PDB file of C-alpha atoms and ligand atoms in Angstrom:
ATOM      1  CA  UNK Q   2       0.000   0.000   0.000  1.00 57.00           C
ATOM      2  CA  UNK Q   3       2.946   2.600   0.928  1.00 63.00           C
ATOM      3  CA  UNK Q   4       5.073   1.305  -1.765  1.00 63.00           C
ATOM      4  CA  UNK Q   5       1.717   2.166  -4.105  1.00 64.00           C
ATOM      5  CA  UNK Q   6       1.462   5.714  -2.928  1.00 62.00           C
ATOM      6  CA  UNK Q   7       5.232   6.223  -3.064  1.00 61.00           C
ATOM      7  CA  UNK Q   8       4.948   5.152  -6.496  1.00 59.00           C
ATOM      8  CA  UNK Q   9       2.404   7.460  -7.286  1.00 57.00           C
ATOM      9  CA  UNK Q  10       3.706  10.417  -5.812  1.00 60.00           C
ATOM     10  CA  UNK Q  11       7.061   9.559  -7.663  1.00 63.00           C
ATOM     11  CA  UNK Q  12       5.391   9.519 -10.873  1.00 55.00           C
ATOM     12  CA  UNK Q  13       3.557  12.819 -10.544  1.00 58.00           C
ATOM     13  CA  UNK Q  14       6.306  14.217  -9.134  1.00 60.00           C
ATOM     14  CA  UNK Q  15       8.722  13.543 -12.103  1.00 68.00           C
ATOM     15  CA  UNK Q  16       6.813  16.739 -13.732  1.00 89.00           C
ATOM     16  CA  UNK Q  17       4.795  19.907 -12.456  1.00 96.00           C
ATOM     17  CA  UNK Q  18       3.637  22.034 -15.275  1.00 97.00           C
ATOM     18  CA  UNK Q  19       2.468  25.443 -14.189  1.00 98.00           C
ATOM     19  CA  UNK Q  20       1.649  28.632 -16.735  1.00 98.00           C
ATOM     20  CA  UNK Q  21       4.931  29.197 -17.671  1.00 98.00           C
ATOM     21  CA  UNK Q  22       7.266  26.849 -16.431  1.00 98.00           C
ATOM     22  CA  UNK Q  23       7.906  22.652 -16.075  1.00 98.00           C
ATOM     23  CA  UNK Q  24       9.131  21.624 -12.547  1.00 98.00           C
ATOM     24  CA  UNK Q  25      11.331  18.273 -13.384  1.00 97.00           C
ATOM     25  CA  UNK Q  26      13.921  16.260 -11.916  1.00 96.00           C
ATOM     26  CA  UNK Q  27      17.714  16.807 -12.773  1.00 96.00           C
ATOM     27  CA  UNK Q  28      19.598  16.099 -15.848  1.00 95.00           C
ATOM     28  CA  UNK Q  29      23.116  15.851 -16.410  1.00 94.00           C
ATOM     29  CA  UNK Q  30      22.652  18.712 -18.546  1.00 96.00           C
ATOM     30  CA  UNK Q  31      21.612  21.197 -15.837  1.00 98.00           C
ATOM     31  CA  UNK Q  32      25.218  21.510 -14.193  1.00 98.00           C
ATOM     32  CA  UNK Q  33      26.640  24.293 -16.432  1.00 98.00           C
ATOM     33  CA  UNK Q  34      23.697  26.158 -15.986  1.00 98.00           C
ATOM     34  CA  UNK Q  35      23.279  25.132 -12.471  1.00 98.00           C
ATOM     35  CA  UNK Q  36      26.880  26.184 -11.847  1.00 98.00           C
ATOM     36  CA  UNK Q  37      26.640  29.763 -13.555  1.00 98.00           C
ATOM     37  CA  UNK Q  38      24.082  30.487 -11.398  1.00 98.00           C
ATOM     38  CA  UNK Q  39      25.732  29.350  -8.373  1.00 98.00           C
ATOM     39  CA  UNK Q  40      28.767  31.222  -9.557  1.00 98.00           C
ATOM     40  CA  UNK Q  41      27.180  34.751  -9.357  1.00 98.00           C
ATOM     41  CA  UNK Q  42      27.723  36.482  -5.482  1.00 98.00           C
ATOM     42  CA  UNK Q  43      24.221  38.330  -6.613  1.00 98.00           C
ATOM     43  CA  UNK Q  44      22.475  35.310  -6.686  1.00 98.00           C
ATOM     44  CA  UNK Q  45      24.158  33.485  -3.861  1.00 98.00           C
ATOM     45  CA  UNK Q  46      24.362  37.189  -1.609  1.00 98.00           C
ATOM     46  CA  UNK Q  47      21.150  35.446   1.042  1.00 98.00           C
ATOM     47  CA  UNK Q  48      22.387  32.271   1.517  1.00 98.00           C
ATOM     48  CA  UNK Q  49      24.657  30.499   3.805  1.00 97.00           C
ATOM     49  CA  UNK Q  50      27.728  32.721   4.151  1.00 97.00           C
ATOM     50  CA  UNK Q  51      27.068  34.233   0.696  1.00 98.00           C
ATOM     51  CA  UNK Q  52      29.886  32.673  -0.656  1.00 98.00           C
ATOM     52  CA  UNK Q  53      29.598  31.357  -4.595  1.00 98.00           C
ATOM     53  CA  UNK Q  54      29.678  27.916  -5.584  1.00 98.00           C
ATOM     54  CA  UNK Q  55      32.533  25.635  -7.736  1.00 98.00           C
ATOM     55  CA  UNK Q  56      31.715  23.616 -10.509  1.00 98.00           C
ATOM     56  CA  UNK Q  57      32.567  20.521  -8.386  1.00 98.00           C
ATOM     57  CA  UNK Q  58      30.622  22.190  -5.315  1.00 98.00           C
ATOM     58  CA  UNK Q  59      27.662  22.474  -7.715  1.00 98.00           C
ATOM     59  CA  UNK Q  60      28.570  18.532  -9.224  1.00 98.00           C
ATOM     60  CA  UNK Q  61      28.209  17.047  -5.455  1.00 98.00           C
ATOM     61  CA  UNK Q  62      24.930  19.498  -4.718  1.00 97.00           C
ATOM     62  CA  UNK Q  63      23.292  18.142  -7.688  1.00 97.00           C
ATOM     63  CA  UNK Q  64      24.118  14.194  -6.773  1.00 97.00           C
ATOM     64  CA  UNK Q  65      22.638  15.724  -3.354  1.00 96.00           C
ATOM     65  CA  UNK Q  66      19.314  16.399  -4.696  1.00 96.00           C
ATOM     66  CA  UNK Q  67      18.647  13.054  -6.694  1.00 94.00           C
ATOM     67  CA  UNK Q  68      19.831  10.976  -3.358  1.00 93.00           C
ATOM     68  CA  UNK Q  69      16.787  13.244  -1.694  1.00 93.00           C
ATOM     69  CA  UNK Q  70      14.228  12.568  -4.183  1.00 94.00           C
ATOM     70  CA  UNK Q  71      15.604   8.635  -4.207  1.00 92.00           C
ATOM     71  CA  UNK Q  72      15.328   8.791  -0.208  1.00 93.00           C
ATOM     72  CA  UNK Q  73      12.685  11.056   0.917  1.00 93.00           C
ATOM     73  CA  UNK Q  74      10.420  10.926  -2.329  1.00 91.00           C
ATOM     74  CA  UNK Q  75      10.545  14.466  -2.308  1.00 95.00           C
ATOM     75  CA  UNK Q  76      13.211  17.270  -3.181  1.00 96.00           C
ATOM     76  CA  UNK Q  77      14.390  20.313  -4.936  1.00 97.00           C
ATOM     77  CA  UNK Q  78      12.937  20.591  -8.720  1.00 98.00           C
ATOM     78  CA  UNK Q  79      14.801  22.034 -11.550  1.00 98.00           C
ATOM     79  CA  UNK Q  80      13.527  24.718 -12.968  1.00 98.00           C
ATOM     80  CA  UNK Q  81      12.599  24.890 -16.558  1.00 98.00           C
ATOM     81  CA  UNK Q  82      11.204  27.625 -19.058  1.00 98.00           C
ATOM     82  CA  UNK Q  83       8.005  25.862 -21.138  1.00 97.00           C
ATOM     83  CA  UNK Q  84       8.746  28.195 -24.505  1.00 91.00           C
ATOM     84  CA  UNK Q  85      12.577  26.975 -25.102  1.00 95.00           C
ATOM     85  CA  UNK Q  86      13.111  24.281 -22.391  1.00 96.00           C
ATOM     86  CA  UNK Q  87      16.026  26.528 -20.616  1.00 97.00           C
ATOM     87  CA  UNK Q  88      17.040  25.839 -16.953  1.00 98.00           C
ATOM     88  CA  UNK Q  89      16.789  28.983 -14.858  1.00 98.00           C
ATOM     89  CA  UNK Q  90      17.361  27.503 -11.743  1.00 98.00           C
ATOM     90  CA  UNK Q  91      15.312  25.642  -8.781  1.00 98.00           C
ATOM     91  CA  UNK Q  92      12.502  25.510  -6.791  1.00 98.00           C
ATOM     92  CA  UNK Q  93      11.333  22.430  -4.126  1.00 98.00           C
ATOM     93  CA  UNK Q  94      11.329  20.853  -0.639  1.00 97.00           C
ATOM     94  CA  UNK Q  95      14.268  19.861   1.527  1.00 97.00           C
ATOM     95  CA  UNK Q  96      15.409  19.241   4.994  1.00 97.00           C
ATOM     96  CA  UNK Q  97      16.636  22.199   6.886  1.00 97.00           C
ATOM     97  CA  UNK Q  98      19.391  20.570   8.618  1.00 96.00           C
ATOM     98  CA  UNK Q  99      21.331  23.624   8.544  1.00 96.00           C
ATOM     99  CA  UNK Q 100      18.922  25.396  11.604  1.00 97.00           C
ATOM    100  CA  UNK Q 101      18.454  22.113  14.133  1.00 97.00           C
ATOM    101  CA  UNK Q 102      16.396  23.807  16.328  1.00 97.00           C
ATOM    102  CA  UNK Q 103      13.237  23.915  13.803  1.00 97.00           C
ATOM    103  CA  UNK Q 104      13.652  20.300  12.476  1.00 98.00           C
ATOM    104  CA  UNK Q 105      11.690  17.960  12.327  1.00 97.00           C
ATOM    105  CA  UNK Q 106      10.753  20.213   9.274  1.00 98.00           C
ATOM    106  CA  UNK Q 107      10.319  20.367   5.715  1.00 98.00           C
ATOM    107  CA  UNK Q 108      11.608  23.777   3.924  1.00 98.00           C
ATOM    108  CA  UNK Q 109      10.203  25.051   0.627  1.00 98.00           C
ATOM    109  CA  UNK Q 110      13.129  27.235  -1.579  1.00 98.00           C
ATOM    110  CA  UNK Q 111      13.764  28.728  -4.499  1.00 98.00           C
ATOM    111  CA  UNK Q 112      17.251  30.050  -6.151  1.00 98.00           C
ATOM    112  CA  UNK Q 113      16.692  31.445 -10.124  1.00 98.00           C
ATOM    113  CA  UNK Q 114      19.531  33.062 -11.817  1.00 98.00           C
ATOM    114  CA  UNK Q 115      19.295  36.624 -12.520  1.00 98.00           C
ATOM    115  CA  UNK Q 116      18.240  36.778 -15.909  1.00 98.00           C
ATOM    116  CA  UNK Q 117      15.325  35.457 -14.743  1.00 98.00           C
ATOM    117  CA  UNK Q 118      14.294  37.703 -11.533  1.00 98.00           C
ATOM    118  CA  UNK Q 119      11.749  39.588 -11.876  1.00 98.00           C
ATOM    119  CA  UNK Q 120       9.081  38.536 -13.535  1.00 98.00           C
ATOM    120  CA  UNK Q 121       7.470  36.426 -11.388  1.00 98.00           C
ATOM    121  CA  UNK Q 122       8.950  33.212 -12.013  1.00 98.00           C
ATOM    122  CA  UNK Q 123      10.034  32.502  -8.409  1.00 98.00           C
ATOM    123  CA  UNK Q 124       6.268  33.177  -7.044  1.00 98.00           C
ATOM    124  CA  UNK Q 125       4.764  30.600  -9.664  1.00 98.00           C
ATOM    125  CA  UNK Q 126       7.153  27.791  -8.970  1.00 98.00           C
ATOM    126  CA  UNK Q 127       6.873  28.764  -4.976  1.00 98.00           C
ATOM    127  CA  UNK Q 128       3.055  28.102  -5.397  1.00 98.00           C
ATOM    128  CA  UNK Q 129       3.662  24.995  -7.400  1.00 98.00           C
ATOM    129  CA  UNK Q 130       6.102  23.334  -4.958  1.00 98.00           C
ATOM    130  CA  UNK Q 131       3.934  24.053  -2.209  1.00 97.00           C
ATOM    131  CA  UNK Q 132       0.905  22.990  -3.668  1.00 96.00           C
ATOM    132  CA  UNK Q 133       3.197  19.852  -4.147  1.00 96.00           C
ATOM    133  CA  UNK Q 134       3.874  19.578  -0.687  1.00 96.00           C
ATOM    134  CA  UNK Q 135       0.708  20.040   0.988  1.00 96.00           C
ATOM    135  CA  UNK Q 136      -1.671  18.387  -1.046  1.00 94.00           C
ATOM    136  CA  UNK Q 137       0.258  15.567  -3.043  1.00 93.00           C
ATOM    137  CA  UNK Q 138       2.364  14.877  -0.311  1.00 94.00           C
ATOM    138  CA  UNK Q 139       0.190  15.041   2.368  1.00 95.00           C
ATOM    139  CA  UNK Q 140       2.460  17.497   4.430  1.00 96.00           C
ATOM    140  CA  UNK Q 141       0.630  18.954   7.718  1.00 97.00           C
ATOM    141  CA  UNK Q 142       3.100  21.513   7.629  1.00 98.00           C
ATOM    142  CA  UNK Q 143       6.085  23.724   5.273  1.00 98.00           C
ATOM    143  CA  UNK Q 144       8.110  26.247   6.761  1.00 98.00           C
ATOM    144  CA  UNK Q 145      10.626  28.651   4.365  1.00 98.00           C
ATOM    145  CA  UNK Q 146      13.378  30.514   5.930  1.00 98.00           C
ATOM    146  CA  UNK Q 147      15.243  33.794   4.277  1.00 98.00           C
ATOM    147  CA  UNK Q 148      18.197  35.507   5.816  1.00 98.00           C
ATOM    148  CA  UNK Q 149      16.989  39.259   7.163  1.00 98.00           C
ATOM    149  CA  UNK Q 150      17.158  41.497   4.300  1.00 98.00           C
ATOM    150  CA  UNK Q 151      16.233  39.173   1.758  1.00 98.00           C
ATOM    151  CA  UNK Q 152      13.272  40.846   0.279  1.00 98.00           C
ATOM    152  CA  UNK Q 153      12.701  39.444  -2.683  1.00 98.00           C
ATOM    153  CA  UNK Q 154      11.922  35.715  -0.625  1.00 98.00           C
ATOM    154  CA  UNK Q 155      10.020  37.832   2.359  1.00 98.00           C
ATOM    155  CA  UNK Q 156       7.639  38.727  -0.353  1.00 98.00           C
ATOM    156  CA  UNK Q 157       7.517  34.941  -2.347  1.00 98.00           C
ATOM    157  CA  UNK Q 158       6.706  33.888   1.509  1.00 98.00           C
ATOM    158  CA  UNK Q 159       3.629  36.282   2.169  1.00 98.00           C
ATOM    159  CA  UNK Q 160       2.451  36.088  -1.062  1.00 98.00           C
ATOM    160  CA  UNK Q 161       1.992  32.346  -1.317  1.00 98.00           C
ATOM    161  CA  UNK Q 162       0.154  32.653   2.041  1.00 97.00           C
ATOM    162  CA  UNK Q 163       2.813  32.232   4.355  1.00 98.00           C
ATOM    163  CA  UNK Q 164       2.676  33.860   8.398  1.00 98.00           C
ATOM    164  CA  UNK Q 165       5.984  34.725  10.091  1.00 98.00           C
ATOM    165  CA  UNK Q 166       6.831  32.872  12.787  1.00 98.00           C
ATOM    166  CA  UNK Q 167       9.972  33.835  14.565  1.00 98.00           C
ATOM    167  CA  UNK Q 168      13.617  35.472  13.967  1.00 98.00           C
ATOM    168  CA  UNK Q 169      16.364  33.280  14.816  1.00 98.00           C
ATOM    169  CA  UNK Q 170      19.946  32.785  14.107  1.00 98.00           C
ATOM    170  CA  UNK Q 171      21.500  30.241  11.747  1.00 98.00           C
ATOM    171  CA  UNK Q 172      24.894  29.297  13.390  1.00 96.00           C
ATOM    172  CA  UNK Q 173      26.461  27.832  10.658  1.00 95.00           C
ATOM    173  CA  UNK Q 174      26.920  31.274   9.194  1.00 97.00           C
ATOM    174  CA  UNK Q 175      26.096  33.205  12.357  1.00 97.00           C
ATOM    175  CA  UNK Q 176      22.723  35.312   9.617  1.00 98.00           C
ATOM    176  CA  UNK Q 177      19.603  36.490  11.666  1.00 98.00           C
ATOM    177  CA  UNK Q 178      17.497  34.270   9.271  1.00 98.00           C
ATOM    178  CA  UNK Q 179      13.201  34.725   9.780  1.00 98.00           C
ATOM    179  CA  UNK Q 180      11.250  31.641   9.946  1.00 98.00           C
ATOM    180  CA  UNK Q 181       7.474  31.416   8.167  1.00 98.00           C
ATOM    181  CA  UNK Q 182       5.468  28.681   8.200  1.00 98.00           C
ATOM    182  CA  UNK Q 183       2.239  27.158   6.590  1.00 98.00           C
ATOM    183  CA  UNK Q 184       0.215  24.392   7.511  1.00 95.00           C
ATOM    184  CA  UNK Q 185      -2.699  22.027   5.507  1.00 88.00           C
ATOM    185  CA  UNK Q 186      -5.868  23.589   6.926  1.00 84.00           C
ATOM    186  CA  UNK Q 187      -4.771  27.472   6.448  1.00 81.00           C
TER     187      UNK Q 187
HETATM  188  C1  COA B 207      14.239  35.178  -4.539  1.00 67.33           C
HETATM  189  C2  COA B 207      14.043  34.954  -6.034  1.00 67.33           C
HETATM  190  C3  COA B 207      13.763  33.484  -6.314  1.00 67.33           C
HETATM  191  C4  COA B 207      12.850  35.792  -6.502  1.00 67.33           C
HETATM  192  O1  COA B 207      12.539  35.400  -7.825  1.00 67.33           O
HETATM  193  P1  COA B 207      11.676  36.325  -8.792  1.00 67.33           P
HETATM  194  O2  COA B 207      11.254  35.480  -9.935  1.00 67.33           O
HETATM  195  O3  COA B 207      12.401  37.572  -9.088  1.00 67.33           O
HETATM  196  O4  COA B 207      10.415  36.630  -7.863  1.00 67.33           O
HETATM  197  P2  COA B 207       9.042  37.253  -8.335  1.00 67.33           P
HETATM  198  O5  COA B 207       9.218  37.945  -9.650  1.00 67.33           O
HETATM  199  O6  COA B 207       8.020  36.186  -8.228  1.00 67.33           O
HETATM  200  O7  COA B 207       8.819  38.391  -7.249  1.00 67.33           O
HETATM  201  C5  COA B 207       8.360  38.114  -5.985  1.00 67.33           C
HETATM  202  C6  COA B 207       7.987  39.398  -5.282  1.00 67.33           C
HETATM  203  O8  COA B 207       9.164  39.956  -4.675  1.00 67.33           O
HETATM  204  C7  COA B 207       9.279  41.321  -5.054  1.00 67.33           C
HETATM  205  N1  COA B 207      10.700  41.614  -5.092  1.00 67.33           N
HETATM  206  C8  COA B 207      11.593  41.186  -5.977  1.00 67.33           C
HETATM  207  N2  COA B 207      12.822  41.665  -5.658  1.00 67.33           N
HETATM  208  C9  COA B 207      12.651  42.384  -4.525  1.00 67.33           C
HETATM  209  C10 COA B 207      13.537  43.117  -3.687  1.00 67.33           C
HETATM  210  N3  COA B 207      14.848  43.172  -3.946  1.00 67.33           N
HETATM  211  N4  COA B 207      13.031  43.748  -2.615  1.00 67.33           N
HETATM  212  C11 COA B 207      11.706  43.692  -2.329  1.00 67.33           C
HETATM  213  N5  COA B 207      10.812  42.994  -3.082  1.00 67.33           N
HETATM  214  C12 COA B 207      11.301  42.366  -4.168  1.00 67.33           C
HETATM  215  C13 COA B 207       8.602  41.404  -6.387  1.00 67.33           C
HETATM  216  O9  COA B 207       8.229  42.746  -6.686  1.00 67.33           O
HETATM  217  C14 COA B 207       7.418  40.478  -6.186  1.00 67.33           C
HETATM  218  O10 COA B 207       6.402  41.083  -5.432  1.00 67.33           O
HETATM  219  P3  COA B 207       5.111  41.751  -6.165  1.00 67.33           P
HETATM  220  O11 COA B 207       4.543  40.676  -7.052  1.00 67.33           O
HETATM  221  O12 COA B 207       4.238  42.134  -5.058  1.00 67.33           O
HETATM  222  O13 COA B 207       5.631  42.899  -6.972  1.00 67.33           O
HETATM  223  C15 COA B 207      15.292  35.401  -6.829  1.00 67.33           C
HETATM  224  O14 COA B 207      15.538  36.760  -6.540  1.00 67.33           O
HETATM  225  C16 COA B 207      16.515  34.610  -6.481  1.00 67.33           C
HETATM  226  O15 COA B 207      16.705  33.502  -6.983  1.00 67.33           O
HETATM  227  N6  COA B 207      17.404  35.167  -5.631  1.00 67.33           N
HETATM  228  C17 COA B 207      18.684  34.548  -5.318  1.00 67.33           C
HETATM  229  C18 COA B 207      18.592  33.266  -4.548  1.00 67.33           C
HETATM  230  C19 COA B 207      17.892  33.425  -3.223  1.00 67.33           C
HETATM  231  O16 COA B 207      18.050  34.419  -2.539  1.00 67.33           O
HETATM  232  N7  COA B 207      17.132  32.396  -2.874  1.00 67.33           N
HETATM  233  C20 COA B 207      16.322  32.386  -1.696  1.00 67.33           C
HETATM  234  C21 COA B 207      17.014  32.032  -0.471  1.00 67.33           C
HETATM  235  S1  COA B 207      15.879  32.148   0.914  1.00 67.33           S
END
């Protein structure tokens, strides 16, 4: 019966289709892109100590993901426009291990390279992912975390009907990071 709805989930999760964009799992093809992005200190400014990402860095992050979606059944999509099929980045669920003090948890994120911002990519595939987690996967609960002055994700975070739970600090990077959260029944 689990094995059943595992299988299920892993089949509609292979592919989200919203408006614009196609939520998919990752292909070997994504690291150059992936790694551009991860090489720009605009686009990696919010998180962790700010500090950009190596090619190999990016190599190990992307093994990271599949070993998620292989474990957990759920993860971190790649990001894909529908008109061309271009990868502009990622959007998903993962494991907060970096802030112990909230876990258990499950953490929706995004990260789109800057070609991209602005245009309201990064709310549509927010939406998606947590539609993904609350009502395919059954979650009672997603929380998303930004570091203080990230804006731009504040705003993702109230407008996909997030509420702000508390300021804390994330000690692996020694940030003031804010905490929202959003459960099934809201
Ligand atoms: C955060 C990110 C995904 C936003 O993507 P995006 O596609 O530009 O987001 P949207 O276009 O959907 O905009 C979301 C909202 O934020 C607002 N916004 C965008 N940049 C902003 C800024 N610097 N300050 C305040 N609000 C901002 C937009 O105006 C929009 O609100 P509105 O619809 O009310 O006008 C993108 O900037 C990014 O990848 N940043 C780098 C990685 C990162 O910080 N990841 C998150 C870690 S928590």
């Amino acid at each position: 019966m689990l094995r059943k709805k595992f299988d299920k989930i892993m089949r509609m999760a292979q592919n989200i289709q919203t408006e614009r964009l196609t939520l998919r799992q990752w292909a070997t093809s994504d690291l150059a892109p992936y790694a551009n992005m991860c090489s720009n200190p605009e686009v990696m400014k919010w998180i962790g100590s700010g500090s950009v990402r190596t090619r190999s860095e990016c190599e190990n992050a992307i093994q990271y993901f599949q070993v998620g979606w292989r474990d957990r059944g759920f993860g971190l999509f790649a990001v894909e426009l529908k008109p061309n099929g271009r990868f502009i980045g990622f959007c998903g669920l993962s494991v907060p291990t970096f802030l112990p003090e909230i876990l258990p948890a499950v953490e929706i994120g995004w990260r789109l390279d800057k070609p991209y911002w602005g245009r309201g990519f990064g709310t549509e595939a927010a939406e998606a992912s947590l539609s993904f987690g609350l009502n395919t996967l059954d979650l009672d609960e997603i929380v998303s975390i930004h570091q203080v002055g990230n804006d731009a994700s504040a705003r993702i975070m109230w407008k996909i009907g997030m509420r702000f739970d508390k300021e804390t600090i994330d000690t692996s990077c020694e940030r003031s990071v804010r905490i929202y959260r959003k459960n099934r029944e809201e």
